[in-house]
Every structure is written in structure tokens, then in C-alpha cells.
Coordinates of N, CA and C in Angstrom, one line a residue:
X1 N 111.5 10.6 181.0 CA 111.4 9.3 180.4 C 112.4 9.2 179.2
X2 N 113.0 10.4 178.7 CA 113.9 10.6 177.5 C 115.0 9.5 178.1
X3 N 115.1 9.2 179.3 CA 116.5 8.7 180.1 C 116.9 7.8 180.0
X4 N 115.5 6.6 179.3 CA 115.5 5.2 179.3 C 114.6 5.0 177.9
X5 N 115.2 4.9 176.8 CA 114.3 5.4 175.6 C 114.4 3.6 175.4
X6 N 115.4 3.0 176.0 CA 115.2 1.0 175.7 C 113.9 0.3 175.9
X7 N 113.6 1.1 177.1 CA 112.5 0.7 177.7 C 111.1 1.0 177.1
X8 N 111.2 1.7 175.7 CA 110.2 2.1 175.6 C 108.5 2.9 176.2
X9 N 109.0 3.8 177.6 CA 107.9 3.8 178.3 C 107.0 4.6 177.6
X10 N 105.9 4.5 178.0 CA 104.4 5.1 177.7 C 103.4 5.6 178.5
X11 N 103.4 6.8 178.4 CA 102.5 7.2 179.8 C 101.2 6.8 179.6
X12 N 100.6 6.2 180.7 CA 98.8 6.0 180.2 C 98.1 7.1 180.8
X13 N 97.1 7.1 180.0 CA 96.0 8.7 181.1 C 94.7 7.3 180.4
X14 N 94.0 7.0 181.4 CA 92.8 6.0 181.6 C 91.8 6.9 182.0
X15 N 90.8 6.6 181.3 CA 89.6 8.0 182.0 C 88.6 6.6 182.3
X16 N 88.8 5.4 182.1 CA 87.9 4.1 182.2 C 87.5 3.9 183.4
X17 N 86.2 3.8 183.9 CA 86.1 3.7 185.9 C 86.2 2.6 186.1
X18 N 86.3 1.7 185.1 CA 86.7 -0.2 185.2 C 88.0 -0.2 185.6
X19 N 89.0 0.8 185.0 CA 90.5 0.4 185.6 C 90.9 1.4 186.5
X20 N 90.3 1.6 187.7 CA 90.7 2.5 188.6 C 92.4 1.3 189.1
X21 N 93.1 2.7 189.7 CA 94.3 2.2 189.8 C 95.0 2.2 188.8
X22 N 94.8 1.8 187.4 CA 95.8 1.7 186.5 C 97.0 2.6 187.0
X23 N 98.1 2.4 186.6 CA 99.6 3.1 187.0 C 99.8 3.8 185.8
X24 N 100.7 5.0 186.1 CA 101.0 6.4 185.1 C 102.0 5.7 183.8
X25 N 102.2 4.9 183.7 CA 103.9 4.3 182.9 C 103.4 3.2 182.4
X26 N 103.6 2.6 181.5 CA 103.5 0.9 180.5 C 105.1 1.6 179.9
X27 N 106.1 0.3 180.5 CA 107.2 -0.2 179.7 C 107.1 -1.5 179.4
X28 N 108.4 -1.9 178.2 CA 108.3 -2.6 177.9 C 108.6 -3.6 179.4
X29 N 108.4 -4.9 179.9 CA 108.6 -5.4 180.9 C 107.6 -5.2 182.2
X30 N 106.9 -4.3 182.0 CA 105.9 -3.7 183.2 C 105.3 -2.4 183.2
X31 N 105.0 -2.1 184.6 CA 104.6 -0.6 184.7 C 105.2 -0.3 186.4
X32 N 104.7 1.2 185.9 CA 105.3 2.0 187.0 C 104.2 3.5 187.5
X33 N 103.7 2.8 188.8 CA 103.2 4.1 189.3 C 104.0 5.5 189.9
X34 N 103.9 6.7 189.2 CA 105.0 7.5 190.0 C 104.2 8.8 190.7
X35 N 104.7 8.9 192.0 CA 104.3 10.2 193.1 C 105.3 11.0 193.3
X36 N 105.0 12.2 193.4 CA 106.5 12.8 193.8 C 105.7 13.7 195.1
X37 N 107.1 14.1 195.5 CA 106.2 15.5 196.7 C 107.9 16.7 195.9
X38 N 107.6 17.9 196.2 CA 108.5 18.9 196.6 C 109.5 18.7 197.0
X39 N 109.6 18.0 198.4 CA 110.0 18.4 199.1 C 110.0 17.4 200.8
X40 N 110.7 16.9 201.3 CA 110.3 16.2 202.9 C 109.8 16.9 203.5
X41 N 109.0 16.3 204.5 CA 108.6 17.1 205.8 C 109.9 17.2 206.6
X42 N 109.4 18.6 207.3 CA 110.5 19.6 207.8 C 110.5 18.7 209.0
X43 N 110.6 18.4 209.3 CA 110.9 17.8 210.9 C 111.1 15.8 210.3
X44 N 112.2 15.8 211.0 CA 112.7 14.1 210.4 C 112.0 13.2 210.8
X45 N 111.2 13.6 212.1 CA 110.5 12.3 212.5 C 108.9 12.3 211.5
X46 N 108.5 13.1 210.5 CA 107.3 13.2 209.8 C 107.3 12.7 209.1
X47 N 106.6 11.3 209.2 CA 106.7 10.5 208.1 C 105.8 11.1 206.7
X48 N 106.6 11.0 205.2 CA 106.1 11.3 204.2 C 104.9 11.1 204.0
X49 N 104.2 11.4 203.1 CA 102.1 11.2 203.0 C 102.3 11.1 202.0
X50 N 101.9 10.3 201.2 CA 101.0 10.4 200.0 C 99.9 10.5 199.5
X51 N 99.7 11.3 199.5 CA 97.6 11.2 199.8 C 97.4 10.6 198.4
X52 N 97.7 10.5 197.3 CA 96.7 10.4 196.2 C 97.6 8.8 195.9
X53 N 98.0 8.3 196.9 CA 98.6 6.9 196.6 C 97.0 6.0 197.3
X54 N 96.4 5.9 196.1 CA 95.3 4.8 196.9 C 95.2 3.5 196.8
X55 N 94.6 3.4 197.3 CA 94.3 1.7 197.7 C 93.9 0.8 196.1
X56 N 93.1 1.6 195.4 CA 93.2 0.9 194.2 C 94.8 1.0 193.1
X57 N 95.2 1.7 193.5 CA 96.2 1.8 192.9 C 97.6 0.4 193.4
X58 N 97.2 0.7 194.7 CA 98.2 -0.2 195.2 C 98.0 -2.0 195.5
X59 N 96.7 -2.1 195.1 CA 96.3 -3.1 194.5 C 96.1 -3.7 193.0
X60 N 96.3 -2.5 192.2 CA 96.3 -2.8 191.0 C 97.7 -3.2 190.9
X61 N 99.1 -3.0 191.5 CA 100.4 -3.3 191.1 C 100.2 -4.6 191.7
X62 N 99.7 -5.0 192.8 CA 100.0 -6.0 193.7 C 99.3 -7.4 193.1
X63 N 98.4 -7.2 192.1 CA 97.6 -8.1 191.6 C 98.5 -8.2 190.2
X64 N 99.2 -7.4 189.5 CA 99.7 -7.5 188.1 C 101.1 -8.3 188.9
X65 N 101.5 -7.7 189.8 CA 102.6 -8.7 189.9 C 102.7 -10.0 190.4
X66 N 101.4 -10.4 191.1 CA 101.2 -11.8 191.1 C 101.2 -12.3 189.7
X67 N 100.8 -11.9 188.8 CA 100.6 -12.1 187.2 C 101.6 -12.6 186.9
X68 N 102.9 -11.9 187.7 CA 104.2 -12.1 186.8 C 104.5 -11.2 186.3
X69 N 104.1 -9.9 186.2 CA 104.4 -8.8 185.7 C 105.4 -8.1 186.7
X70 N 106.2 -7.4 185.9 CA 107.2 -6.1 187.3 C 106.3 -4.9 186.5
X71 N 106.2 -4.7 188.3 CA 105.3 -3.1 188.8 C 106.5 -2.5 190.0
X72 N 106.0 -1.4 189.9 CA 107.0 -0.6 190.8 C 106.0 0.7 191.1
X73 N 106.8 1.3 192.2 CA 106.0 2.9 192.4 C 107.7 3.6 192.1
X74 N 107.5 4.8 191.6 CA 109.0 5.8 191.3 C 108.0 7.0 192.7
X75 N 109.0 7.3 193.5 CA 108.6 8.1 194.3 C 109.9 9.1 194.0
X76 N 109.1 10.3 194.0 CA 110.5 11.5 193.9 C 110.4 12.8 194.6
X77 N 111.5 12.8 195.2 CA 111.3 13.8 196.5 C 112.2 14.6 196.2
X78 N 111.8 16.4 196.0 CA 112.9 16.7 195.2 C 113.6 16.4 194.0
X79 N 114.6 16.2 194.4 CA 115.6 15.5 193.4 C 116.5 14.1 193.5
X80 N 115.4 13.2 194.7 CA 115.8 12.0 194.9 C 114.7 11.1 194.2
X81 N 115.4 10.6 193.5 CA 114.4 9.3 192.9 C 114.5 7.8 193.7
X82 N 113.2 7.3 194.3 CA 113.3 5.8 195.0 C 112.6 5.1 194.0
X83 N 113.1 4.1 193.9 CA 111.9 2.6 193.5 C 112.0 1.5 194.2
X84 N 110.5 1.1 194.1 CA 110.1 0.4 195.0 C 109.2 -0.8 194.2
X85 N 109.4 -2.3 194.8 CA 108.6 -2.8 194.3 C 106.9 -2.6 195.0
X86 N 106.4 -3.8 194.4 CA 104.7 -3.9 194.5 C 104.6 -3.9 196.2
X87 N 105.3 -5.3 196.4 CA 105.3 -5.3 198.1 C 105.6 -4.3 198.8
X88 N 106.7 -3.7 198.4 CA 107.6 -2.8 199.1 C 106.7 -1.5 199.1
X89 N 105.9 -1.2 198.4 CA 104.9 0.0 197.8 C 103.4 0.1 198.7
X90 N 103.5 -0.9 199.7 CA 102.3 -1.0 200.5 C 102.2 -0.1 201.6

């Protein structure tokens, strides 16, 4: 996060069971849920998993960005960084 020090980000850790979903990131402008894996699956036709990408989480971006808010997911594989919006993240 040193990368983008404009943006002011902020990692959140929520232990609240009211805000399940909350996203790992508050910048200034939004937030940002982030997953990574290791590594792709060895065979090209295996589509990637995210297991711990849930359903509340991916409703909590998709409800803030109706708000008007920018949400995104940072997915990182290896040493590839994607972002994705709220829709794009379903």
C-alpha cells in the first residue's frame, strides 16, 4: 500500500457481525476487497476459486456502489495484479 500513499489507504480488520462483508481497504474515494492465490491452476482450462470470496462480501461492494461509492476486488495471482469493479467482481 506504500505504492499509493495519495490515496491514503487503510486497512480495516471488523470483528462486528453487523458488517459481515466489509472489504480489507478504505481509501480515500472508496474501498477495495483483496484475494490473492499463489499461484494458477496448473491446467489452463481450471478455472481460478476463490473460496473465501463470499456472498456477503460481494454484496457489500455491490450495494456501496449503488451508493455511488467506487468498490473494487484486487485479485493477485502471483505476481499479477487484476482489478475489477463491483459488477465485474460477481
Amino acid at each position: 500500500m506504500a505504492m499509493i500513499p495519495e490515496l491514503d489507504p487503510v486497512p480495516i480488520e471488523n470483528l462486528l457481525t453487523s458488517q459481515k462483508g466489509q472489504p480489507d481497504v478504505e481509501y480515500i474515494g472508496g474501498y477495495c476487497e483483496v484475494k490473492w492465490k499463489r499461484e494458477w491452476p496448473v491446467r489452463a482450462n481450471t478455472p481460478l476459486r476463490l473460496e473465501h470470496y463470499t456472498k456477503a462480501q460481494k454484496d457489500w461492494l455491490l450495494r456501496r456502489t449503488a451508493a455511488g461509492e467506487a468498490c473494487w476486488l484486487l485479485l493477485v495471482v502471483g505476481q499479477e495484479w487484476f482489478f475489477y469493479d463491483a459488477d465485474a467482481a460477481q
